[in-house]
Coordinates of C-alpha atoms in Angstrom, one line a residue:
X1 CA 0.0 0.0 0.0
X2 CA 1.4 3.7 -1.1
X3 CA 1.2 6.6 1.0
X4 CA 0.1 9.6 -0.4
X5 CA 2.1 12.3 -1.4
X6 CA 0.9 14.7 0.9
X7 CA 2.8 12.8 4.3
X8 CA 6.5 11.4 4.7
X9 CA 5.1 9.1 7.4
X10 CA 2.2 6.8 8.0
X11 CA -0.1 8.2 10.9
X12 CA 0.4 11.8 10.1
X13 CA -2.6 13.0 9.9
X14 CA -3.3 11.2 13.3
X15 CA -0.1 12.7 15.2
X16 CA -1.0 16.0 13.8
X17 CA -4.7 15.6 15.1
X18 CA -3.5 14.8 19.1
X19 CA -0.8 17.3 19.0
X20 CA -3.7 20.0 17.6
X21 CA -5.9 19.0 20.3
X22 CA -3.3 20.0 22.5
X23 CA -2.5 23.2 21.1
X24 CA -6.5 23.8 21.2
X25 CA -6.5 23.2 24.9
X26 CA -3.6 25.3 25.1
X27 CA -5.2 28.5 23.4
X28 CA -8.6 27.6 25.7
X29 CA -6.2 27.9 29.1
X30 CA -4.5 31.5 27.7
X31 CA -8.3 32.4 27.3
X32 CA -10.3 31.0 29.9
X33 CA -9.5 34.1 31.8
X34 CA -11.4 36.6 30.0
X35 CA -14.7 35.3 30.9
X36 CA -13.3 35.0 34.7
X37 CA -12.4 38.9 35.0
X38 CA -15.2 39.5 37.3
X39 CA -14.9 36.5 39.3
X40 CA -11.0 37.1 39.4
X41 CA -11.6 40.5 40.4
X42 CA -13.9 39.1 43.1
X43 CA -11.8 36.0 44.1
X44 CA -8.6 37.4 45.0
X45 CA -9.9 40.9 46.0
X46 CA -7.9 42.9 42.9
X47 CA -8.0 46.3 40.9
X48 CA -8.6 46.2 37.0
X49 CA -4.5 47.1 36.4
X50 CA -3.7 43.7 38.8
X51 CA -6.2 41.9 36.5
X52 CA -4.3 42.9 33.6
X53 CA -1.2 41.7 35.0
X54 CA -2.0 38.0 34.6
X55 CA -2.4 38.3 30.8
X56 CA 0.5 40.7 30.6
X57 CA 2.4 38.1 32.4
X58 CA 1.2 35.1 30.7
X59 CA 2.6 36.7 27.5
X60 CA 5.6 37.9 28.6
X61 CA 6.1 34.5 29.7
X62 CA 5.4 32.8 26.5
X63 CA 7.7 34.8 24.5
X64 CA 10.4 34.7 27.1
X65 CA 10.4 30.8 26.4
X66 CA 10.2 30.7 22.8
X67 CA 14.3 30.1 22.8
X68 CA 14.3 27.7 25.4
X69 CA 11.7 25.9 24.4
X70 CA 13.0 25.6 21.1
X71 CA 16.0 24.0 22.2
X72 CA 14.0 21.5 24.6
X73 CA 12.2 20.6 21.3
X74 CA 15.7 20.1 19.7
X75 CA 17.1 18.4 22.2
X76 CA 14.4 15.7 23.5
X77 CA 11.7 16.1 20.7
X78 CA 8.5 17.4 20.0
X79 CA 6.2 14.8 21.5
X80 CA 8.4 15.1 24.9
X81 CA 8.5 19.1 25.5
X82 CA 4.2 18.8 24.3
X83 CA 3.5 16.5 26.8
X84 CA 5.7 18.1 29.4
X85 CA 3.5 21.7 28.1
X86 CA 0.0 20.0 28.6
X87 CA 0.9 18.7 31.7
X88 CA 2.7 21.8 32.8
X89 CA -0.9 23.0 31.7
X90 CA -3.0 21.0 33.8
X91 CA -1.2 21.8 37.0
X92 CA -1.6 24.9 36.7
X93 CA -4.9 25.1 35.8
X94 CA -5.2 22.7 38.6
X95 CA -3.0 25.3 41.0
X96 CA -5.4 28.1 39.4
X97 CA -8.7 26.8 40.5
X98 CA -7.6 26.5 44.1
X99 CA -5.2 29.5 44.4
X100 CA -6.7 31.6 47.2
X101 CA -4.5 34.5 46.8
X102 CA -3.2 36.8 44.5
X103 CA 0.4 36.3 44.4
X104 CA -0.9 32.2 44.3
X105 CA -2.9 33.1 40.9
X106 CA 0.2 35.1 39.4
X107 CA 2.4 31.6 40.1
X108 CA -0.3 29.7 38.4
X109 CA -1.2 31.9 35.8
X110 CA 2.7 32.3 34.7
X111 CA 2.9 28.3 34.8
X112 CA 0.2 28.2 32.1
X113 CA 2.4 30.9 30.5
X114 CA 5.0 28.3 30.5
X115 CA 2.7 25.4 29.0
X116 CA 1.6 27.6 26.8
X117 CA 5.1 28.4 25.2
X118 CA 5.5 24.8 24.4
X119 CA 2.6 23.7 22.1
X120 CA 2.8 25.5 18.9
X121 CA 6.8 25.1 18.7
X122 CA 5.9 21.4 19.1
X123 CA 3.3 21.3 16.7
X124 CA 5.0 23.0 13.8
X125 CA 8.0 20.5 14.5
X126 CA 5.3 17.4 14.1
X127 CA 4.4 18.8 10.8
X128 CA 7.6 19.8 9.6
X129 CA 9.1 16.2 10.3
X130 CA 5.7 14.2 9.7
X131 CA 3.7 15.9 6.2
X132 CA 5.5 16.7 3.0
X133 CA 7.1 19.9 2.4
X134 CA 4.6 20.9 -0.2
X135 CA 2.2 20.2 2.5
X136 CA 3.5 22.4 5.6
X137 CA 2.3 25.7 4.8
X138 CA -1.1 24.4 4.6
X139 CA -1.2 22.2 7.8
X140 CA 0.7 24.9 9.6
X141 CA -2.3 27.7 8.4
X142 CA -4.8 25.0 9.4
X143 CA -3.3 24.8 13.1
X144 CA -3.0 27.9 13.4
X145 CA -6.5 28.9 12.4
X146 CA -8.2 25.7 14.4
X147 CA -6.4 26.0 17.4
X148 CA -7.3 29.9 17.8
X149 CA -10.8 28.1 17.9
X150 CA -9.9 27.3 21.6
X151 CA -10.5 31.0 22.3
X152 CA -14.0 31.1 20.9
X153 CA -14.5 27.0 22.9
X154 CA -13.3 28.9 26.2
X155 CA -16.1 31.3 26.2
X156 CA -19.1 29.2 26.4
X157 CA -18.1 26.4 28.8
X158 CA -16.2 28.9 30.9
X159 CA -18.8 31.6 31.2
X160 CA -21.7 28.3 32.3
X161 CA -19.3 26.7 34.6
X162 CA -18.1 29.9 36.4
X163 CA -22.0 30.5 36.7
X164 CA -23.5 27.0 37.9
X165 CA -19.8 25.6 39.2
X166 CA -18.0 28.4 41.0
X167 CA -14.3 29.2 40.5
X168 CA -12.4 26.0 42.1
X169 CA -14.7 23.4 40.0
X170 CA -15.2 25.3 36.9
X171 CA -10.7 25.6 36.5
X172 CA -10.6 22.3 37.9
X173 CA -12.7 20.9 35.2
X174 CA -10.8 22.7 32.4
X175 CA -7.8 21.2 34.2
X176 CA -8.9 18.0 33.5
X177 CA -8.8 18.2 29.8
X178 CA -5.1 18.8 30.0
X179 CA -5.4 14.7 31.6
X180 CA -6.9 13.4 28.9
X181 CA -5.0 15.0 25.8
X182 CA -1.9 14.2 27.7
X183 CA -2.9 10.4 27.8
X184 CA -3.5 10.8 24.3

């Protein structure tokens, strides 16, 4: 049986799928926030400008590991450093829901920073060693455009669970995505 031209490698489309998933769930963490600004405000008893500062970290945090992370992906591979992200993910999340205190929620929230900064890297590595070069650009556009659809996931789920759950059960639910995309 031929493979078609469009892989180098049996099971692409399949590794590209899980490692998506991840980078969806990673998109839904960075954004599960901005439906929580109210409850966060409430929660750990801050101003709008402290609010702020989880996102500004968060970001500052990502691009600060863009070089290191690269070279994690280098040196133990793709598949390692994105299942060391989603889990780095999930305890955070995890650390999120039941972080009391402000300087607690700045710890967690920089955590899923770092996560964060390890999914697309990984990703774009998967499809750069797994689908044929005339393929990439395409695939690449494709994760790109999907994953960002974890943003637009975040609002719904996050918005009913922060309403009906409360804070500790609605984070520790999203938390336990990051479980079951690791195990995949």
């Amino acid at each position: 049986m031929s493979q078609p031209d469009d892989v180098r490698h049996k099971g692409a489309y399949g590794i590209w799928f899980v490692a998506l998933l991840v980078y969806l769930l990673a998109v839904f963490h960075r954004s599960s926030l901005a439906v929580a600004g109210l409850a966060a405000t409430d929660r750990f008893g801050i101003s709008a400008a402290q609010l702020a500062t989880f996102t500004m970290l968060q970001l500052l945090v990502y691009a600060a590991m863009q070089i290191p992370v690269g070279l994690l992906v280098d040196r133990f591979g793709p598949r390692r450093v994105l299942l060391t992200g989603a889990l780095t993910l999930t305890v955070a999340q995890a650390g999120f829901a039941f972080a009391d205190t402000y300087p607690l929620a700045i710890l967690a929230r920089l955590f899923v920073g770092v996560g964060d900064a390890m999914t697309f890297i990984c990703v774009l590595r998967l499809v750069n060693t797994w689908f044929a070069p005339r393929r990439v650009p395409l695939v690449t556009q494709l994760t790109g455009v999907i994953g960002q659809l974890g943003a637009i996931i975040a609002a719904i789920p996050m918005t009913w669970a922060l309403g009906h759950l409360g804070w500790t059960k609605s984070y520790l639910l999203a938390a336990s995505l990051g479980i079951v995309f690791s195990i995949a």
